[in-house]
CSV table of C-alpha atoms in Angstrom, one decimal:
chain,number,residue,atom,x,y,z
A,1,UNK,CA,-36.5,0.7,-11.5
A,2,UNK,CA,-38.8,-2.1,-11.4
A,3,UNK,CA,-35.9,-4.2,-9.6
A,4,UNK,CA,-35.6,-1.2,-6.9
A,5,UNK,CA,-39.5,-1.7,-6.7
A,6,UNK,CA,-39.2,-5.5,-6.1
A,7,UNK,CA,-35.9,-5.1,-3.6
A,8,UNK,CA,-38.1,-2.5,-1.8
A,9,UNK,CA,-41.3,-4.8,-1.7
A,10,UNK,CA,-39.5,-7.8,0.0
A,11,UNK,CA,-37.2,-5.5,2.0
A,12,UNK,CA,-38.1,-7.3,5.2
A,13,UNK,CA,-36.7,-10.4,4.2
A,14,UNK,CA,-34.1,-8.6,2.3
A,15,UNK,CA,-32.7,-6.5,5.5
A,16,UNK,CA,-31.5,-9.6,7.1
A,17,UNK,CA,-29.4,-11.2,4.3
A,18,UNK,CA,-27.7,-7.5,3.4
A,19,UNK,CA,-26.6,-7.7,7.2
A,20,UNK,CA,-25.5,-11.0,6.4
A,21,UNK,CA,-23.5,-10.5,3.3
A,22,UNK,CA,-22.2,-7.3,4.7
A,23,UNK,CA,-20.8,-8.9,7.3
A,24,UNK,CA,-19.1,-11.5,5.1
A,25,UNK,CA,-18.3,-8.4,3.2
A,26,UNK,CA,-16.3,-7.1,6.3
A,27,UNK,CA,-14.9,-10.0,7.2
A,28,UNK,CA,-13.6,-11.3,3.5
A,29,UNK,CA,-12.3,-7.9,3.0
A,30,UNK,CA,-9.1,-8.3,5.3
A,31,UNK,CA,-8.1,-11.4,3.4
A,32,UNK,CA,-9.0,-10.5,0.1
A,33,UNK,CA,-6.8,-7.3,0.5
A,34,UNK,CA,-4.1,-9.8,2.1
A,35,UNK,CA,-4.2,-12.5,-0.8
A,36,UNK,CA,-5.0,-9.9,-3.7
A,37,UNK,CA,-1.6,-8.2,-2.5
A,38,UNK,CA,0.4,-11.3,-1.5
A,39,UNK,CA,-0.5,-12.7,-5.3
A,40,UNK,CA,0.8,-8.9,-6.8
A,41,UNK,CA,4.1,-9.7,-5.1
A,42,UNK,CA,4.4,-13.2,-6.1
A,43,UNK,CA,3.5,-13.5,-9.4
A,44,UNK,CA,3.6,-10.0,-10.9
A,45,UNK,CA,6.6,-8.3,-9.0
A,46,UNK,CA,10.1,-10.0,-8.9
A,47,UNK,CA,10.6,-11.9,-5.9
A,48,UNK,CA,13.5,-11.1,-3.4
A,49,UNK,CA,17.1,-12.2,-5.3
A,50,UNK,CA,15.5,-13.2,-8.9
A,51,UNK,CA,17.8,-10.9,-10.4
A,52,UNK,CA,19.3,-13.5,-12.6
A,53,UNK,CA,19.1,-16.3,-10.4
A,54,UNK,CA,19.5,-18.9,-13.3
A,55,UNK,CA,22.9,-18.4,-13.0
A,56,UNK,CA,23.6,-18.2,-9.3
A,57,UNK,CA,25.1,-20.7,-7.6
A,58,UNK,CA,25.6,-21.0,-3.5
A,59,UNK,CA,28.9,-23.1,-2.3
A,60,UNK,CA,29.1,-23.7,1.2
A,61,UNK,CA,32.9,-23.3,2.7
A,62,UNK,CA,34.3,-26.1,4.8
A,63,UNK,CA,37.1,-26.8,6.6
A,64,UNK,CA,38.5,-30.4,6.3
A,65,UNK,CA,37.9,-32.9,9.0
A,66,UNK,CA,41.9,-33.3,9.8
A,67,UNK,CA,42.1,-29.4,10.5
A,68,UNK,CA,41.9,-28.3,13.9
A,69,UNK,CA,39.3,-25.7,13.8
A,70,UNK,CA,40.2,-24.3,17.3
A,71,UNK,CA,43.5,-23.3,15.7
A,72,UNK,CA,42.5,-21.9,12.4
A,73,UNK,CA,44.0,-17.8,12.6
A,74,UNK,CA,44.7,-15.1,10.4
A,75,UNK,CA,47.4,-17.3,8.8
A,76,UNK,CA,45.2,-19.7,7.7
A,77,UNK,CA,42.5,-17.3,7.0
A,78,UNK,CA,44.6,-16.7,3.8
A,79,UNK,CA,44.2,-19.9,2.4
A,80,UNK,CA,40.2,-19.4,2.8
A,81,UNK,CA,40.5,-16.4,0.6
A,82,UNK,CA,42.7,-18.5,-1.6
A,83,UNK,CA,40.1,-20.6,-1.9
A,84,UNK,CA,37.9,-17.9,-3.3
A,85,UNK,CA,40.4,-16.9,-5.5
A,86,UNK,CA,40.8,-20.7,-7.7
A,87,UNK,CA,36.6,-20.5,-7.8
A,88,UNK,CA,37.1,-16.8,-9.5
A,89,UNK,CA,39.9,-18.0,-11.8
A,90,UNK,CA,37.1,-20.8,-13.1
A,91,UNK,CA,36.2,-20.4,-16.8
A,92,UNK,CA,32.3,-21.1,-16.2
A,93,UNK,CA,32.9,-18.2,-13.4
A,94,UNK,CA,32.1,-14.6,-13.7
A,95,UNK,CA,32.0,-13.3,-10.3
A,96,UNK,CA,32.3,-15.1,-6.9
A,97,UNK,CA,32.9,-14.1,-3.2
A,98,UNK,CA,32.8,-14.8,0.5
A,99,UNK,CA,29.3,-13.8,2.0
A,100,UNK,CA,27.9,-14.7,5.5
A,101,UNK,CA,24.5,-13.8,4.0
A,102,UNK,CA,23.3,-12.6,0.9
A,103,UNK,CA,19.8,-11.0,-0.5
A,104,UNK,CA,16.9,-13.2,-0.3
A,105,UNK,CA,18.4,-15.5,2.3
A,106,UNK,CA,16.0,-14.5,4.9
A,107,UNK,CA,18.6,-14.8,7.7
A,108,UNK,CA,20.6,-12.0,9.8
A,109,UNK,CA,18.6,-9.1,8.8
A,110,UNK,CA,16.9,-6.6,11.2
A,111,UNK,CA,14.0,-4.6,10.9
A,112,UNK,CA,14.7,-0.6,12.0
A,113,UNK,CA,13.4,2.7,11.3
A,114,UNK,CA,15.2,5.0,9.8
A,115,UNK,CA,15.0,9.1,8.5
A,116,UNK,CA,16.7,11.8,6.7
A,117,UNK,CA,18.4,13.5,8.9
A,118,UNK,CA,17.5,17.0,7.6
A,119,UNK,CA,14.2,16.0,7.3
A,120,UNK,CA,12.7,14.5,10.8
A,121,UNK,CA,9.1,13.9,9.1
A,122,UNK,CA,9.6,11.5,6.8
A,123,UNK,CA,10.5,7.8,8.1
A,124,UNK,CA,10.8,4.3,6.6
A,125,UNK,CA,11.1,0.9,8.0
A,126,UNK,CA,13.4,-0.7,6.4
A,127,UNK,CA,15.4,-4.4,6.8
A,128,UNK,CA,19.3,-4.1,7.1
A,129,UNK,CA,21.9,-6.2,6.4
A,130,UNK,CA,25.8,-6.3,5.9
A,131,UNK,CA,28.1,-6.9,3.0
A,132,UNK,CA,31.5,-8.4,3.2
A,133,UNK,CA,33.9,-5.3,1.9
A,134,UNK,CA,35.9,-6.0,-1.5
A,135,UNK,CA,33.9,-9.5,-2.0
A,136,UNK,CA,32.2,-8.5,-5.5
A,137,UNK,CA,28.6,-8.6,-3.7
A,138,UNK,CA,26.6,-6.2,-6.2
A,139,UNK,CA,27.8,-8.0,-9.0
A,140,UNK,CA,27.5,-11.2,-7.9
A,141,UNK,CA,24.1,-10.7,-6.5
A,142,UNK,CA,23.1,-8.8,-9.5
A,143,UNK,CA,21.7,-5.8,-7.6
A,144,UNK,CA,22.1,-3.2,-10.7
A,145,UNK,CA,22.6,0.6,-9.1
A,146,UNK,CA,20.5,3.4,-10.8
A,147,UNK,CA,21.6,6.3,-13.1
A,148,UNK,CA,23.9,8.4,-11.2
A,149,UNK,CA,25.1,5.8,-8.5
A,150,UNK,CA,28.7,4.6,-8.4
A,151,UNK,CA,28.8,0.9,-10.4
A,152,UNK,CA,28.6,-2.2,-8.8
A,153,UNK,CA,32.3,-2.6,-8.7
A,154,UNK,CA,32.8,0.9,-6.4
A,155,UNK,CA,29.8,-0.4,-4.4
A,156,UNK,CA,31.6,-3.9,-3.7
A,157,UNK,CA,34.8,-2.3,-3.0
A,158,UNK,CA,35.0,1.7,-1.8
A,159,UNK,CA,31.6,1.9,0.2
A,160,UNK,CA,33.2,4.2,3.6
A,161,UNK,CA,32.9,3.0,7.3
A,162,UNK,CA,29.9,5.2,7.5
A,163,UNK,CA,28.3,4.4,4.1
A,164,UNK,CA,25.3,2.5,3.3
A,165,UNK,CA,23.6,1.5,-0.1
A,166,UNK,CA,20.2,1.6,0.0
A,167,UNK,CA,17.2,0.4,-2.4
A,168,UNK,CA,15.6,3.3,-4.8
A,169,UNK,CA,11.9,2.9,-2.8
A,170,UNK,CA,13.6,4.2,0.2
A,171,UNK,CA,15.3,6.5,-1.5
A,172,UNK,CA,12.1,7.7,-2.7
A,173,UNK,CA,10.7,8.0,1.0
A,174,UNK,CA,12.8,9.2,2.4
A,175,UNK,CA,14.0,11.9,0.1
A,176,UNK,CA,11.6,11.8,-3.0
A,177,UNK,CA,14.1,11.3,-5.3
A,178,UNK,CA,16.7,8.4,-6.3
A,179,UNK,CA,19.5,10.5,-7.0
A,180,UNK,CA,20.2,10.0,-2.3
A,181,UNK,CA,24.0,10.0,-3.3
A,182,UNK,CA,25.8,11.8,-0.4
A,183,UNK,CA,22.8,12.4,2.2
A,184,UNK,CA,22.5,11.6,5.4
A,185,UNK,CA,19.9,9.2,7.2
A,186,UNK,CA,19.8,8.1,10.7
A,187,UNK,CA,19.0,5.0,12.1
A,188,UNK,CA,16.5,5.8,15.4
A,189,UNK,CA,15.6,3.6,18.2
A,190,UNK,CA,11.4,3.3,17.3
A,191,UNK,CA,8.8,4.9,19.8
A,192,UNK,CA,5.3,3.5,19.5
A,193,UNK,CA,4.3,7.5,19.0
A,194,UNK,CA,7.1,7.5,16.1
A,195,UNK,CA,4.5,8.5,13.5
A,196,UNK,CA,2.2,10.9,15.0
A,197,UNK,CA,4.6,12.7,17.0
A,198,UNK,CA,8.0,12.5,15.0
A,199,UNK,CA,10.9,9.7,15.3
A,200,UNK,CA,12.3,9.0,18.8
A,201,UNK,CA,15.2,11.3,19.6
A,202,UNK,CA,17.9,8.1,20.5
A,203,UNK,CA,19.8,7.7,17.5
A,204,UNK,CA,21.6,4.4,17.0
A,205,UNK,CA,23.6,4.9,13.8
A,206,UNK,CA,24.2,7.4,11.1
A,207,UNK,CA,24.8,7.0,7.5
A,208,UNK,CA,26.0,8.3,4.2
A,209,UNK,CA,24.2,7.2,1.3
A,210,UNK,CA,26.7,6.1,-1.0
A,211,UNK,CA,25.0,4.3,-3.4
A,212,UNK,CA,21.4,3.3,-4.4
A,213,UNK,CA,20.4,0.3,-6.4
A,214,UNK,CA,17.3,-0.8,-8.1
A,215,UNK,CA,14.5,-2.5,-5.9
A,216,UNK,CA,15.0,-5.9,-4.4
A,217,UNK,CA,13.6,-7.7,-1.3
A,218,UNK,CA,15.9,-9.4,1.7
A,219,UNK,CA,13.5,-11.9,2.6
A,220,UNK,CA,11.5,-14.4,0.4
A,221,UNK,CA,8.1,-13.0,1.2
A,222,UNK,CA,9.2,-9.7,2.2
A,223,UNK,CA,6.3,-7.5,0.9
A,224,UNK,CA,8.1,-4.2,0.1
A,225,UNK,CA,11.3,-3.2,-1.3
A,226,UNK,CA,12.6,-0.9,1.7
A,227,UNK,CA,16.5,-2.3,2.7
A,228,UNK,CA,19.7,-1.1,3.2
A,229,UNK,CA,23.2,-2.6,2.9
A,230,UNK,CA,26.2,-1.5,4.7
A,231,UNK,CA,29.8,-2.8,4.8
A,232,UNK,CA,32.0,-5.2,6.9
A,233,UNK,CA,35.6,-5.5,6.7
A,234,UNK,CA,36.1,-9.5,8.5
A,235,UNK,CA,34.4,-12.3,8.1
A,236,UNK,CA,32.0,-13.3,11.0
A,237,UNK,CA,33.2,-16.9,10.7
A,238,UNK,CA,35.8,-19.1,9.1
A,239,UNK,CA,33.1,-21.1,7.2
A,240,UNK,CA,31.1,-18.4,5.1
A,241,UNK,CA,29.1,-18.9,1.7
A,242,UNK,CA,30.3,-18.4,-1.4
A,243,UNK,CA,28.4,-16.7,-3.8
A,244,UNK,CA,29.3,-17.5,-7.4
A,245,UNK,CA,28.0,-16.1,-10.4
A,246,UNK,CA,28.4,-17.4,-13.8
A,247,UNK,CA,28.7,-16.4,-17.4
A,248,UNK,CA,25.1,-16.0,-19.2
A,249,UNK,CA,26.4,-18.9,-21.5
A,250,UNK,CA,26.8,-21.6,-18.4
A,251,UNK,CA,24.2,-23.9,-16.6
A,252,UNK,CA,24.3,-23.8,-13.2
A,253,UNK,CA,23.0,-27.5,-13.0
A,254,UNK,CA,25.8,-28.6,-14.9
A,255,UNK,CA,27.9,-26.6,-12.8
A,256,UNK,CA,26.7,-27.9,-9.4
A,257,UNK,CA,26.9,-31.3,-10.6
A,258,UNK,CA,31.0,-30.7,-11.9
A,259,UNK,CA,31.5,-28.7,-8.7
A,260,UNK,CA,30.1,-31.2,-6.7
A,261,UNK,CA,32.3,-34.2,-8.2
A,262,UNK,CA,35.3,-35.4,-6.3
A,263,UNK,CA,37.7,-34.5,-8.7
A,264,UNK,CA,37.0,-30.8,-9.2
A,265,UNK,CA,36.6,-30.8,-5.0
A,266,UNK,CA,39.8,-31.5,-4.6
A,267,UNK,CA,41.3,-29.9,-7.3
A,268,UNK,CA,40.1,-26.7,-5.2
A,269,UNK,CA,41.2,-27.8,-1.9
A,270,UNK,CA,43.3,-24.7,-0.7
A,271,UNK,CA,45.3,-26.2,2.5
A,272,UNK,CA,42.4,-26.5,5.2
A,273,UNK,CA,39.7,-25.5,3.2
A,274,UNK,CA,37.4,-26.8,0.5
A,275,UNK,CA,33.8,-25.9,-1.3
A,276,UNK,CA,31.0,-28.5,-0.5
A,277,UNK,CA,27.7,-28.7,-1.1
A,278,UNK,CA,27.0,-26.5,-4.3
A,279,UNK,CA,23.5,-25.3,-5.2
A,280,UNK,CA,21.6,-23.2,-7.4
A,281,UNK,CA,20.0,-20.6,-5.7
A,282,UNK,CA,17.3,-21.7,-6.9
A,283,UNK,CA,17.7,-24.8,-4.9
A,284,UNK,CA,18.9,-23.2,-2.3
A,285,UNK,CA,15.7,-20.7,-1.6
A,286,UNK,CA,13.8,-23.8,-2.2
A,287,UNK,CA,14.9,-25.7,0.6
A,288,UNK,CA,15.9,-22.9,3.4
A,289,UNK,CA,11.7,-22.2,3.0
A,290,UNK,CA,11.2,-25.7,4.4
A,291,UNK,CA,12.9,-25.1,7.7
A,292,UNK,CA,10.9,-21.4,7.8
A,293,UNK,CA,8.9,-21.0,10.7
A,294,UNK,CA,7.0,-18.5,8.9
A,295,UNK,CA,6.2,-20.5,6.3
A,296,UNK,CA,4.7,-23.3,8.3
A,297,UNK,CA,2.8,-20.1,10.0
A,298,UNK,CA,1.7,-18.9,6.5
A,299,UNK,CA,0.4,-22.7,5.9
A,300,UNK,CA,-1.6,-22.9,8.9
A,301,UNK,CA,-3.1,-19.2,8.9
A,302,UNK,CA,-3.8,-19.9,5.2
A,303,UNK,CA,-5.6,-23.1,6.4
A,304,UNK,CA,-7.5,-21.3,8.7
A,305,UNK,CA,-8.6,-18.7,6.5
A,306,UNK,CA,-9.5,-21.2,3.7
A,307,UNK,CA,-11.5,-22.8,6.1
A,308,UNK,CA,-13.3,-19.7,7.8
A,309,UNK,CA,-14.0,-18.9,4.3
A,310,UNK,CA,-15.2,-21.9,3.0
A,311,UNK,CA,-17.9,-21.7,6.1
A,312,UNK,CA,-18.8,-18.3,5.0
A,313,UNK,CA,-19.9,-19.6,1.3
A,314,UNK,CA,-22.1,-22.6,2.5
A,315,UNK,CA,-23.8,-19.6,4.9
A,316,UNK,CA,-24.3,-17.5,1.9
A,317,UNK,CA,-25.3,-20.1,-0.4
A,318,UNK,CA,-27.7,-21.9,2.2
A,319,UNK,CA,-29.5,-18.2,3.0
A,320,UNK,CA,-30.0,-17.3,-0.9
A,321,UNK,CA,-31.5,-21.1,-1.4
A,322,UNK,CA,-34.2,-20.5,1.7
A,323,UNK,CA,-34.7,-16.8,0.1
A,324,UNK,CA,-35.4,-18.6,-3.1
A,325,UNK,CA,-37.8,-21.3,-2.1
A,326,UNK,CA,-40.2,-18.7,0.1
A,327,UNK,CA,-40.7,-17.2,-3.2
A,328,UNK,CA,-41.2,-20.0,-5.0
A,329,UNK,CA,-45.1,-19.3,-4.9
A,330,UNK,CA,-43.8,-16.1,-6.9
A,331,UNK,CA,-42.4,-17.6,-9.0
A,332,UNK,CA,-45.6,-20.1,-10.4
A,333,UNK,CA,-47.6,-16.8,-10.4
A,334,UNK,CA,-45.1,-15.2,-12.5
A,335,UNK,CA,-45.5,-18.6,-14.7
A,336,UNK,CA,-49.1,-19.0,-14.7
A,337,UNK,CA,-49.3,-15.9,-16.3
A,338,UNK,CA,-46.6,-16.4,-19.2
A,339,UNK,CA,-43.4,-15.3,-17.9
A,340,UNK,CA,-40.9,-16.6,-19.7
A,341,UNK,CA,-38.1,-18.7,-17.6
A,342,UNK,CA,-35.0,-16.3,-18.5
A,343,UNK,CA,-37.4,-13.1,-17.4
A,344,UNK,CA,-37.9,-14.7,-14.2
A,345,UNK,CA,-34.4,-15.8,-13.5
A,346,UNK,CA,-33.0,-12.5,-14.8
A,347,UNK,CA,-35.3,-10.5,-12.4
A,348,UNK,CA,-34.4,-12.6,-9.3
A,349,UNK,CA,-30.5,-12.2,-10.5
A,350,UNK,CA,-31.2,-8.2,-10.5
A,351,UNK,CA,-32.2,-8.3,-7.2
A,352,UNK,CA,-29.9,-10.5,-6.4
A,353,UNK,CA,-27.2,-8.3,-7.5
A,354,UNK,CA,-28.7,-5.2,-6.3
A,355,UNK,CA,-28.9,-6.5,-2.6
A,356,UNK,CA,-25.0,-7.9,-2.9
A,357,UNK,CA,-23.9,-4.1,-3.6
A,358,UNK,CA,-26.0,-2.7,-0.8
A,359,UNK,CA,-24.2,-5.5,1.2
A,360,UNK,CA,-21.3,-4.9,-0.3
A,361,UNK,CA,-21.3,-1.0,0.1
A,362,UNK,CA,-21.9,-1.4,4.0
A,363,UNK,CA,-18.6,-3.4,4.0
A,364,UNK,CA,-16.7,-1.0,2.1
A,365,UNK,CA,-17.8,2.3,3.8
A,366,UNK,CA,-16.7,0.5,7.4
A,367,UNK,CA,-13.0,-0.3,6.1
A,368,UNK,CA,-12.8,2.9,4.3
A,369,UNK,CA,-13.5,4.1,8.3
A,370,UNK,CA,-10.7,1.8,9.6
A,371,UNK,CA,-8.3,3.3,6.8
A,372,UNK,CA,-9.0,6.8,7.5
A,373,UNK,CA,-8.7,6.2,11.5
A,374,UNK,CA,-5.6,3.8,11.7
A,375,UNK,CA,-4.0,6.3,9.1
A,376,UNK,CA,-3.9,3.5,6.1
A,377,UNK,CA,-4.5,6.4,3.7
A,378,UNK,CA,-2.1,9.0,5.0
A,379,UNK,CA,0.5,6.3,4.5
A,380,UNK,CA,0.8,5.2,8.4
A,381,UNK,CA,1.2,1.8,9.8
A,382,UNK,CA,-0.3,0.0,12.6
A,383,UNK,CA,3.1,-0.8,13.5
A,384,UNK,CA,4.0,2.7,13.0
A,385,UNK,CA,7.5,2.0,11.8
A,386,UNK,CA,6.6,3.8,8.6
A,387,UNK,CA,7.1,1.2,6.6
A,388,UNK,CA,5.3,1.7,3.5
A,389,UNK,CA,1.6,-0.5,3.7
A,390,UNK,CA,-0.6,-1.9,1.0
A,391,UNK,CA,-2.9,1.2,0.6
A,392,UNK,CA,-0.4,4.6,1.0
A,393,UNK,CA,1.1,5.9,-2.9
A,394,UNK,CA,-2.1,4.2,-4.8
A,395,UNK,CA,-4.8,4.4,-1.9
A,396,UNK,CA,-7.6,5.5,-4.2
A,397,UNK,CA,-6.8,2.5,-6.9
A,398,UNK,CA,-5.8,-0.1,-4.6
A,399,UNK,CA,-9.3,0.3,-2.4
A,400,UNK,CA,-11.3,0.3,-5.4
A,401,UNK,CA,-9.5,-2.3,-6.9
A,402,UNK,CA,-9.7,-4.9,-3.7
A,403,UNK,CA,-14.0,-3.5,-3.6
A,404,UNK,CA,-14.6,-4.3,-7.4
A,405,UNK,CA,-13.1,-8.1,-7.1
A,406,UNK,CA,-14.8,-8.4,-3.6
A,407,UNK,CA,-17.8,-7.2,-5.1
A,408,UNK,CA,-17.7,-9.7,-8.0
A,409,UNK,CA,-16.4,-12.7,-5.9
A,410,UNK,CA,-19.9,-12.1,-3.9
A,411,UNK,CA,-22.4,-11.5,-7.0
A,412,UNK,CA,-20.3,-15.2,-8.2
A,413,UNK,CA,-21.4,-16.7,-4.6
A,414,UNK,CA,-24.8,-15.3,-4.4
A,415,UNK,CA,-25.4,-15.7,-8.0
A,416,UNK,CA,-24.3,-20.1,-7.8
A,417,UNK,CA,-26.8,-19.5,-4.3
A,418,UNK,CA,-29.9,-18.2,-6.6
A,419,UNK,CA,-29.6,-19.9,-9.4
A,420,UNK,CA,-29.8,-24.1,-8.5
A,421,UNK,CA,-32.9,-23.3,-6.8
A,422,UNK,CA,-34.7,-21.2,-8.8
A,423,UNK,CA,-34.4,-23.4,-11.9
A,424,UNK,CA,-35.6,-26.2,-9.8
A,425,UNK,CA,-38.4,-23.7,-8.8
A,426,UNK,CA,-39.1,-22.3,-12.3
A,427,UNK,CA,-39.3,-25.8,-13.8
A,428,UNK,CA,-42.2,-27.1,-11.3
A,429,UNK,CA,-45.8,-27.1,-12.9
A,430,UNK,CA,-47.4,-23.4,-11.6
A,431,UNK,CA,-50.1,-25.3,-9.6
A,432,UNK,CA,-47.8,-27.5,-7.9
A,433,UNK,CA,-45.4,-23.9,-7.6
A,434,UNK,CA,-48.9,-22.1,-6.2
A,435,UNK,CA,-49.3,-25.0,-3.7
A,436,UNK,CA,-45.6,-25.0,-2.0
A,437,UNK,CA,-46.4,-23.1,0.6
């Protein structure tokens, strides 16, 4: 009470640094929210194609420099698939097949919306990409279908024309259930008004779910696990990947290092063609993230940011050093008459801490606005592809999750702010305190 009494007694003074603070409290909010989700899906969910990775290894197919490539047909197509065959017979080999792209890539796939088709309410962005028919993709990759799903092997191999394999989260919203075996969805060309007035009625495709598998993300830094696979029967090109997986007991280094070898090259040369360039996937994610665009974006936005941020602490910490020195006469009163040092510094820290969560409070009822009005809690997007956002399922625990660490980040900030100059304050002689002003 007496800290209310004190906060109320200075509240001139006061008013000016809760506006301050609660605009760093709107500001930081944004990319707190950004980081505190970016870090879930780095470190505590499992990142786009970690499904086993130790033991996934990508071969690149080449054609040999004597072949003429202009002339390479269905004929010689055969010795390509030949090719794949000698890398399946391997002993260190478990699975392995011909792939233009593959999940975590981060290549060839496309962002669409997509509903039930008996149910014109419920949408979900979702990223699409295609799998080469009768290549063992869902065992290679390791994408592990859920109880009542045809196995890997059927995926791979009988998915229909019309079929499609999609990921159990949009399976969930777009039915509410995994078990999506045998319903229809409907790929729609977006309208901005998608959301609020149901999907646009030009339909680009229509599907048959025929399988759904456990969660996984296309892209590296994809944030949710909304994608769907469907089949192709041909090749794209006559120099695909090759995926390879190998048995649990194997090292993939060692392997990459044997494949790599002249010897075992050309032991695998199948007329024109040949596997070069072997990598773990590991390697491989590793080094198509250097030639990302949107990771050299991420680097300099998270520059920015770390920046803008850094400029917002000095601010914070500069106006709770100026608050502290005016009161610095306080403080040699509240000396001269025997208060103890840790009574004074734990009364300016209750007020300190008191005027951070009126701040703070100010911040959070403005983005609780901007949730409610841009639709953030009914599960909307400002993108309004109904793709599923940060705050929709868990709204209530995500917000107060991202206002309890921006709340304690703050107290941290204002707290390193109060504390340097009131000890400097609290150790002067209370005359010399009594004369500072």
């Amino acid at each position: 009470m007496k800290t209310i009494k004190n906060f109320w007694a200075n509240r001139r003074q006061n008013a000016w640094i809760v506006v301050e603070i609660a605009l760093v409290a709107i500001l930081s909010f944004y990319f707190l929210d950004y980081f505190v989700v970016s870090f879930y899906d780095t470190h505590l969910c499992r990142p786009a194609g970690d499904f086993e990775r130790d033991h996934l290894v990508v071969g690149q197919v080449g054609v040999s420099p004597e072949a003429d490539s202009d002339s390479i047909g269905e004929a010689s197509f055969a010795n390509l698939y030949a090719l794949r065959d000698k890398v399946r017979a391997l002993p260190e080999v478990q699975y392995a097949g011909l792939a233009t792209d593959f999940v975590g890539e981060g290549y060839s796939s496309r962002l669409s919306t997509f509903r039930a088709e008996a149910d014109t309410t419920r949408l979900c962005g979702a990223n699409s990409k295609c799998f080469l028919l009768g290549e063992q993709f869902f065992e290679t990759q390791g994408l592990t279908p859920v109880e009542g799903s045809p196995s890997a092997e059927k995926l791979s191999n009988e998915c229909p024309a019309d079929g499609a394999v999609i990921t159990r989260s949009m399976a969930l919203a777009l039915f509410g259930t995994d078990q999506a075996v045998g319903r229809r969805i409907v790929e729609t060309d977006y309208d901005g008004d998608a959301v609020q007035h149901g999907p646009a009625d030009k339909i680009v495709a229509r599907y048959t779910v025929f399988g759904v598998v456990e969660d996984f993300r296309l892209r590296p830094r994809e944030r949710y696990a909304y994608a769907i696979l469907t089949r192709v029967t041909a090749l794209s090109n006559n120099t695909p990947k090759m995926l390879i997986r190998l048995h649990s007991s194997e090292d993939a280094d060692e392997f990459v290092i044997r494949q790599n070898s002249a010897e075992r090259q050309l032991e695998l040369m199948t007329g024109e063609y040949g596997l070069a360039a072997a990598r773990t996937y590991t390697e491989y994610r590793e080094q198509i993230s250097n030639y990302d665009s949107e990771s050299m974006l991420f680097s300099i936005m998270g520059t920015f940011i770390a920046l803008l941020l850094l400029n917002v602490v000095l601010g914070t910490l500069g106006t709770f050093w100026l608050q502290i020195r005016k009161r610095t006469e306080d403080i040699g009163i509240m000396r001269s008459f025997g208060a103890k040092r840790s009574n004074v510094l734990l009364m300016l820290w209750r007020e300190a801490a008191l005027l951070t969560f009126v701040a703070c409070v100010i911040g959070w009822v403005v983005w609780f606005q901007f949730a409610i009005n841009i639709g953030l809690a009914q599960g909307f997007t400002m993108t309004g592809t109904g793709q599923e956002t940060d705050w929709v399922n868990t709204f209530w625990l995500h917000y107060l999750v991202i206002c309890a660490i921006q709340y304690v980040l703050l107290l941290i900030i204002v707290t390193i702010g109060m504390v340097v100059p009131t000890f400097r304050a609290m150790y002067k002689r209370p005359v010399e305190a009594l004369r500072h002003e």
